[in-house]
């Protein structure tokens, strides 16, 4: 028995000294690998496509086809709620927290008026006019953290968002832009390189006239006196003291003309980036066309 124990202990010691078995220390037998006969490359006779039918013949049915049955999209009656949903105007959201972050990181200068072009130039916000996106929807997320005093122009804003802007002494305006104007504001540099006159901004469509003419939404077509009154009403509703707007502050009081796209640049002007100059029309007919 002692000899058996010594032999087993010797064998265990040898095993402890040997490395673990892995793919890099297994000896290759150099024997050829056998494959099964058949149509498949690695032993299968159906190429992995199953037995008969569309799976083997690779003629799959189109999406929505139910092998002769009445398909799902025709099985139920038409729902008028979704009528024209592919044509509805979309407004990608921008929160007040994101806006405050842009200001804190010096991507937006609060001492200058802020519009759609300013926000797109930060590189942190974008939209696609070809997908029925018509500008910014400024949401009230982060309203308690928003402390900037700015003059901002957006396309949509809730009541809480307007209160957060005006509580800090700022001014907010909602304005409409047509598709051509949105493409220009999305990338102004690309437009200026074309060397064409700045076009006129079109008026809102019938479904948006009421919104942009309402002082409650701070529409750009509303009466300024009614807007001032609604500012006071909103301050009483949310319980804050409305700061007075200084009469000599040009930044907070600056507003665009209903036909104007850029701040400081009127329709009909041409921006020459090569010579760094602005060309203005001298013809009276052109001035009349762009100013009406």
Coordinates of C-alpha atoms in Angstrom, one line a residue:
X1 CA 0.0 0.0 0.0
X2 CA 2.8 2.4 0.7
X3 CA 4.2 1.9 -2.8
X4 CA 0.8 2.7 -4.2
X5 CA 0.5 5.9 -2.1
X6 CA 4.0 7.0 -3.1
X7 CA 3.1 6.5 -6.7
X8 CA -0.1 8.5 -6.5
X9 CA 1.6 11.3 -4.6
X10 CA 4.3 11.4 -7.3
X11 CA 1.7 11.5 -10.0
X12 CA -0.1 14.4 -8.3
X13 CA 3.1 16.4 -7.9
X14 CA 3.8 16.0 -11.6
X15 CA 0.3 17.2 -12.4
X16 CA 0.7 20.2 -10.1
X17 CA 3.9 21.2 -11.9
X18 CA 2.4 20.9 -15.4
X19 CA 0.6 23.9 -16.9
X20 CA -3.1 24.0 -17.4
X21 CA -4.5 22.5 -20.6
X22 CA -5.4 25.2 -23.1
X23 CA -5.6 25.6 -26.9
X24 CA -2.0 26.7 -27.1
X25 CA -0.4 23.6 -25.5
X26 CA -2.5 20.8 -27.1
X27 CA -0.4 18.8 -29.6
X28 CA -1.8 18.8 -33.1
X29 CA -2.4 15.3 -34.5
X30 CA -1.9 16.4 -38.1
X31 CA -4.9 14.2 -39.1
X32 CA -7.1 15.5 -41.9
X33 CA -10.6 16.7 -40.8
X34 CA -13.4 14.7 -42.3
X35 CA -16.4 16.4 -43.8
X36 CA -19.8 14.9 -44.5
X37 CA -20.8 14.5 -48.0
X38 CA -23.7 16.6 -49.3
X39 CA -24.6 20.1 -50.6
X40 CA -23.5 22.0 -47.5
X41 CA -19.9 23.1 -47.0
X42 CA -19.7 22.0 -43.4
X43 CA -21.7 18.8 -43.4
X44 CA -25.3 20.2 -43.9
X45 CA -27.3 19.2 -46.9
X46 CA -29.7 22.2 -46.8
X47 CA -27.3 25.1 -46.6
X48 CA -28.9 26.1 -43.2
X49 CA -32.0 27.2 -45.0
X50 CA -34.4 24.6 -43.9
X51 CA -36.6 22.3 -45.9
X52 CA -38.5 23.7 -48.9
X53 CA -40.6 26.8 -48.8
X54 CA -39.7 30.5 -48.9
X55 CA -36.9 30.0 -46.3
X56 CA -35.0 27.7 -48.7
X57 CA -35.8 29.5 -51.9
X58 CA -35.1 33.0 -50.4
X59 CA -38.3 34.5 -51.7
X60 CA -39.5 36.1 -48.5
X61 CA -42.9 37.8 -48.3
X62 CA -43.2 41.5 -48.2
X63 CA -43.8 43.3 -44.9
X64 CA -47.4 43.3 -43.9
X65 CA -48.4 40.3 -46.1
X66 CA -50.4 37.6 -44.2
X67 CA -50.5 34.8 -46.8
X68 CA -53.8 35.7 -48.3
X69 CA -55.6 36.9 -45.2
X70 CA -56.9 40.4 -44.8
X71 CA -53.8 42.3 -43.5
X72 CA -53.7 44.1 -40.2
X73 CA -53.7 47.6 -41.7
X74 CA -56.9 46.8 -43.6
X75 CA -58.6 44.7 -40.9
X76 CA -59.6 47.7 -38.8
X77 CA -61.6 50.9 -39.8
X78 CA -59.9 54.2 -40.5
X79 CA -59.0 56.3 -37.4
X80 CA -59.5 60.0 -38.2
X81 CA -57.3 61.0 -35.3
X82 CA -54.2 60.1 -37.4
X83 CA -55.4 62.0 -40.4
X84 CA -52.6 64.2 -41.7
X85 CA -50.3 63.3 -38.8
X86 CA -47.4 63.1 -41.3
X87 CA -47.9 66.8 -42.1
X88 CA -48.1 68.1 -38.6
X89 CA -45.6 70.7 -37.6
X90 CA -43.0 69.5 -35.1
X91 CA -41.0 71.6 -32.6
X92 CA -37.9 69.8 -31.1
X93 CA -37.7 70.7 -27.4
X94 CA -35.0 72.8 -25.8
X95 CA -35.1 73.0 -22.0
X96 CA -34.3 76.0 -19.8
X97 CA -31.6 73.9 -18.2
X98 CA -29.9 73.4 -21.5
X99 CA -30.2 77.1 -22.3
X100 CA -28.6 78.0 -19.0
X101 CA -25.8 75.6 -19.7
X102 CA -25.1 77.2 -23.1
X103 CA -24.9 80.6 -21.4
X104 CA -22.7 79.4 -18.6
X105 CA -20.3 77.8 -21.1
X106 CA -20.1 81.0 -23.1
X107 CA -21.8 79.4 -26.1
X108 CA -24.5 82.1 -26.0
X109 CA -23.9 85.8 -25.1
X110 CA -26.8 87.0 -22.9
X111 CA -25.9 90.6 -23.8
X112 CA -27.1 90.0 -27.4
X113 CA -30.5 89.0 -28.6
X114 CA -30.9 85.2 -29.0
X115 CA -32.8 83.6 -31.8
X116 CA -32.9 80.3 -33.7
X117 CA -29.7 81.1 -35.6
X118 CA -27.8 81.8 -32.3
X119 CA -28.9 78.5 -30.7
X120 CA -28.0 76.5 -33.9
X121 CA -24.6 78.1 -34.0
X122 CA -23.8 76.5 -30.6
X123 CA -23.6 73.1 -32.1
X124 CA -25.7 71.6 -29.3
X125 CA -29.1 72.0 -31.0
X126 CA -30.3 71.1 -34.5
X127 CA -33.5 70.5 -36.3
X128 CA -34.5 69.2 -39.8
X129 CA -36.9 71.4 -41.7
X130 CA -37.4 68.6 -44.3
X131 CA -39.0 66.5 -41.5
X132 CA -41.6 69.2 -40.7
X133 CA -39.6 70.7 -37.9
X134 CA -40.5 74.4 -37.5
X135 CA -38.2 75.5 -34.7
X136 CA -37.7 75.5 -31.0
X137 CA -40.1 74.5 -28.3
X138 CA -38.7 76.0 -25.1
X139 CA -39.8 73.8 -22.2
X140 CA -39.8 74.6 -18.5
X141 CA -37.4 71.8 -17.3
X142 CA -34.9 73.5 -15.1
X143 CA -37.0 76.6 -14.6
X144 CA -35.9 76.9 -10.9
X145 CA -32.2 76.9 -12.0
X146 CA -32.6 79.4 -14.8
X147 CA -31.1 82.8 -13.8
X148 CA -30.2 84.5 -17.0
X149 CA -31.6 87.8 -18.2
X150 CA -31.9 87.5 -21.9
X151 CA -34.0 88.6 -24.9
X152 CA -34.9 85.3 -26.7
X153 CA -37.1 84.4 -29.6
X154 CA -38.4 80.9 -30.0
X155 CA -41.3 79.2 -31.9
X156 CA -43.2 77.6 -29.0
X157 CA -43.2 78.3 -25.2
X158 CA -45.4 77.2 -22.3
X159 CA -46.8 79.5 -19.7
X160 CA -44.3 78.3 -17.1
X161 CA -41.4 78.9 -19.5
X162 CA -42.5 82.5 -20.2
X163 CA -42.8 83.1 -16.4
X164 CA -39.3 81.8 -15.8
X165 CA -37.8 84.1 -18.4
X166 CA -39.8 87.2 -17.3
X167 CA -39.2 86.6 -13.6
X168 CA -35.4 87.3 -14.2
X169 CA -36.2 90.5 -16.1
X170 CA -35.9 88.9 -19.6
X171 CA -38.1 89.1 -22.7
X172 CA -39.4 86.2 -24.7
X173 CA -41.1 86.3 -28.1
X174 CA -42.6 83.5 -30.2
X175 CA -42.2 83.9 -33.9
X176 CA -43.0 81.9 -37.0
X177 CA -40.6 81.1 -39.8
X178 CA -41.4 79.5 -43.1
X179 CA -39.4 76.6 -44.6
X180 CA -37.0 78.7 -46.6
X181 CA -36.3 80.9 -43.6
X182 CA -35.7 77.9 -41.4
X183 CA -33.0 76.5 -43.8
X184 CA -31.3 79.9 -43.7
X185 CA -31.4 80.1 -39.9
X186 CA -30.1 76.6 -39.6
X187 CA -26.9 77.4 -41.3
X188 CA -26.4 81.2 -41.9
X189 CA -22.8 80.9 -43.1
X190 CA -23.8 78.5 -45.9
X191 CA -26.5 81.0 -47.0
X192 CA -24.2 84.0 -46.9
X193 CA -21.6 82.2 -49.1
X194 CA -24.2 82.0 -51.9
X195 CA -24.2 85.8 -52.2
X196 CA -27.9 86.2 -52.7
X197 CA -30.2 88.7 -51.1
X198 CA -31.9 87.9 -47.8
X199 CA -35.5 87.0 -48.6
X200 CA -38.6 88.2 -46.8
X201 CA -40.1 86.1 -44.0
X202 CA -43.5 84.8 -44.8
X203 CA -46.5 85.3 -42.6
X204 CA -47.9 82.3 -40.5
X205 CA -50.3 79.8 -41.9
X206 CA -54.0 79.9 -41.0
X207 CA -53.7 77.4 -38.2
X208 CA -51.0 79.5 -36.5
X209 CA -52.2 83.0 -37.0
X210 CA -54.2 82.9 -33.7
X211 CA -51.2 81.6 -31.7
X212 CA -48.7 84.2 -33.0
X213 CA -51.2 87.0 -32.6
X214 CA -52.0 86.3 -29.0
X215 CA -50.3 88.3 -26.2
X216 CA -50.6 85.3 -23.9
X217 CA -48.1 83.4 -26.0
X218 CA -46.0 86.5 -26.5
X219 CA -46.6 86.3 -30.3
X220 CA -44.6 88.6 -32.5
X221 CA -47.8 89.8 -34.2
X222 CA -49.5 90.8 -31.0
X223 CA -50.1 94.3 -29.6
X224 CA -47.1 95.5 -27.4
X225 CA -49.5 97.2 -24.9
X226 CA -51.4 94.0 -24.4
X227 CA -48.2 92.0 -24.0
X228 CA -47.2 94.4 -21.2
X229 CA -50.5 93.9 -19.5
X230 CA -50.2 90.1 -19.8
X231 CA -46.7 90.2 -18.3
X232 CA -48.2 91.8 -15.2
X233 CA -51.1 89.3 -15.1
X234 CA -48.6 86.3 -15.4
X235 CA -46.5 87.8 -12.6
X236 CA -49.5 88.0 -10.3
X237 CA -50.5 84.4 -11.2
X238 CA -47.1 82.9 -10.4
X239 CA -46.5 85.2 -7.4
X240 CA -43.3 87.1 -8.3
X241 CA -42.5 90.7 -8.7
X242 CA -42.2 91.8 -12.3
X243 CA -38.9 93.6 -13.0
X244 CA -39.3 96.8 -14.9
X245 CA -37.7 97.0 -18.4
X246 CA -35.3 99.9 -18.7
X247 CA -36.2 102.2 -21.6
X248 CA -32.6 102.6 -22.7
X249 CA -31.8 98.9 -22.8
X250 CA -31.6 98.2 -26.6
X251 CA -30.9 94.5 -26.1
X252 CA -34.0 93.7 -24.2
X253 CA -36.3 95.9 -26.3
X254 CA -35.0 94.9 -29.7
X255 CA -37.5 92.9 -31.8
X256 CA -37.5 91.8 -35.4
X257 CA -39.8 93.1 -38.1
X258 CA -42.4 90.5 -39.2
X259 CA -40.6 90.2 -42.5
X260 CA -37.1 90.1 -41.0
X261 CA -35.1 86.9 -40.6
X262 CA -31.8 88.1 -38.9
X263 CA -31.3 90.6 -36.1
X264 CA -29.7 93.7 -37.7
X265 CA -30.1 92.5 -41.3
X266 CA -33.1 93.5 -43.3
X267 CA -34.6 91.7 -46.3
X268 CA -32.9 92.5 -49.6
X269 CA -29.5 93.0 -48.1
X270 CA -26.5 90.9 -49.4
X271 CA -23.7 89.9 -47.0
X272 CA -20.4 89.8 -48.8
X273 CA -18.1 87.6 -46.7
X274 CA -15.1 88.2 -49.0
X275 CA -15.0 92.0 -48.6
X276 CA -16.7 91.9 -45.2
X277 CA -19.4 94.3 -46.2
X278 CA -23.2 94.5 -46.5
X279 CA -24.7 95.5 -49.8
X280 CA -28.1 97.3 -49.7
X281 CA -30.5 97.8 -52.6
X282 CA -30.6 101.3 -54.1
X283 CA -33.7 100.8 -56.3
X284 CA -36.9 102.1 -54.9
X285 CA -38.9 99.2 -56.4
X286 CA -36.7 96.7 -54.6
X287 CA -37.0 98.6 -51.3
X288 CA -40.7 98.7 -51.7
X289 CA -40.8 95.0 -52.4
X290 CA -38.7 93.9 -49.5
X291 CA -40.4 96.3 -47.0
X292 CA -43.9 95.3 -47.7

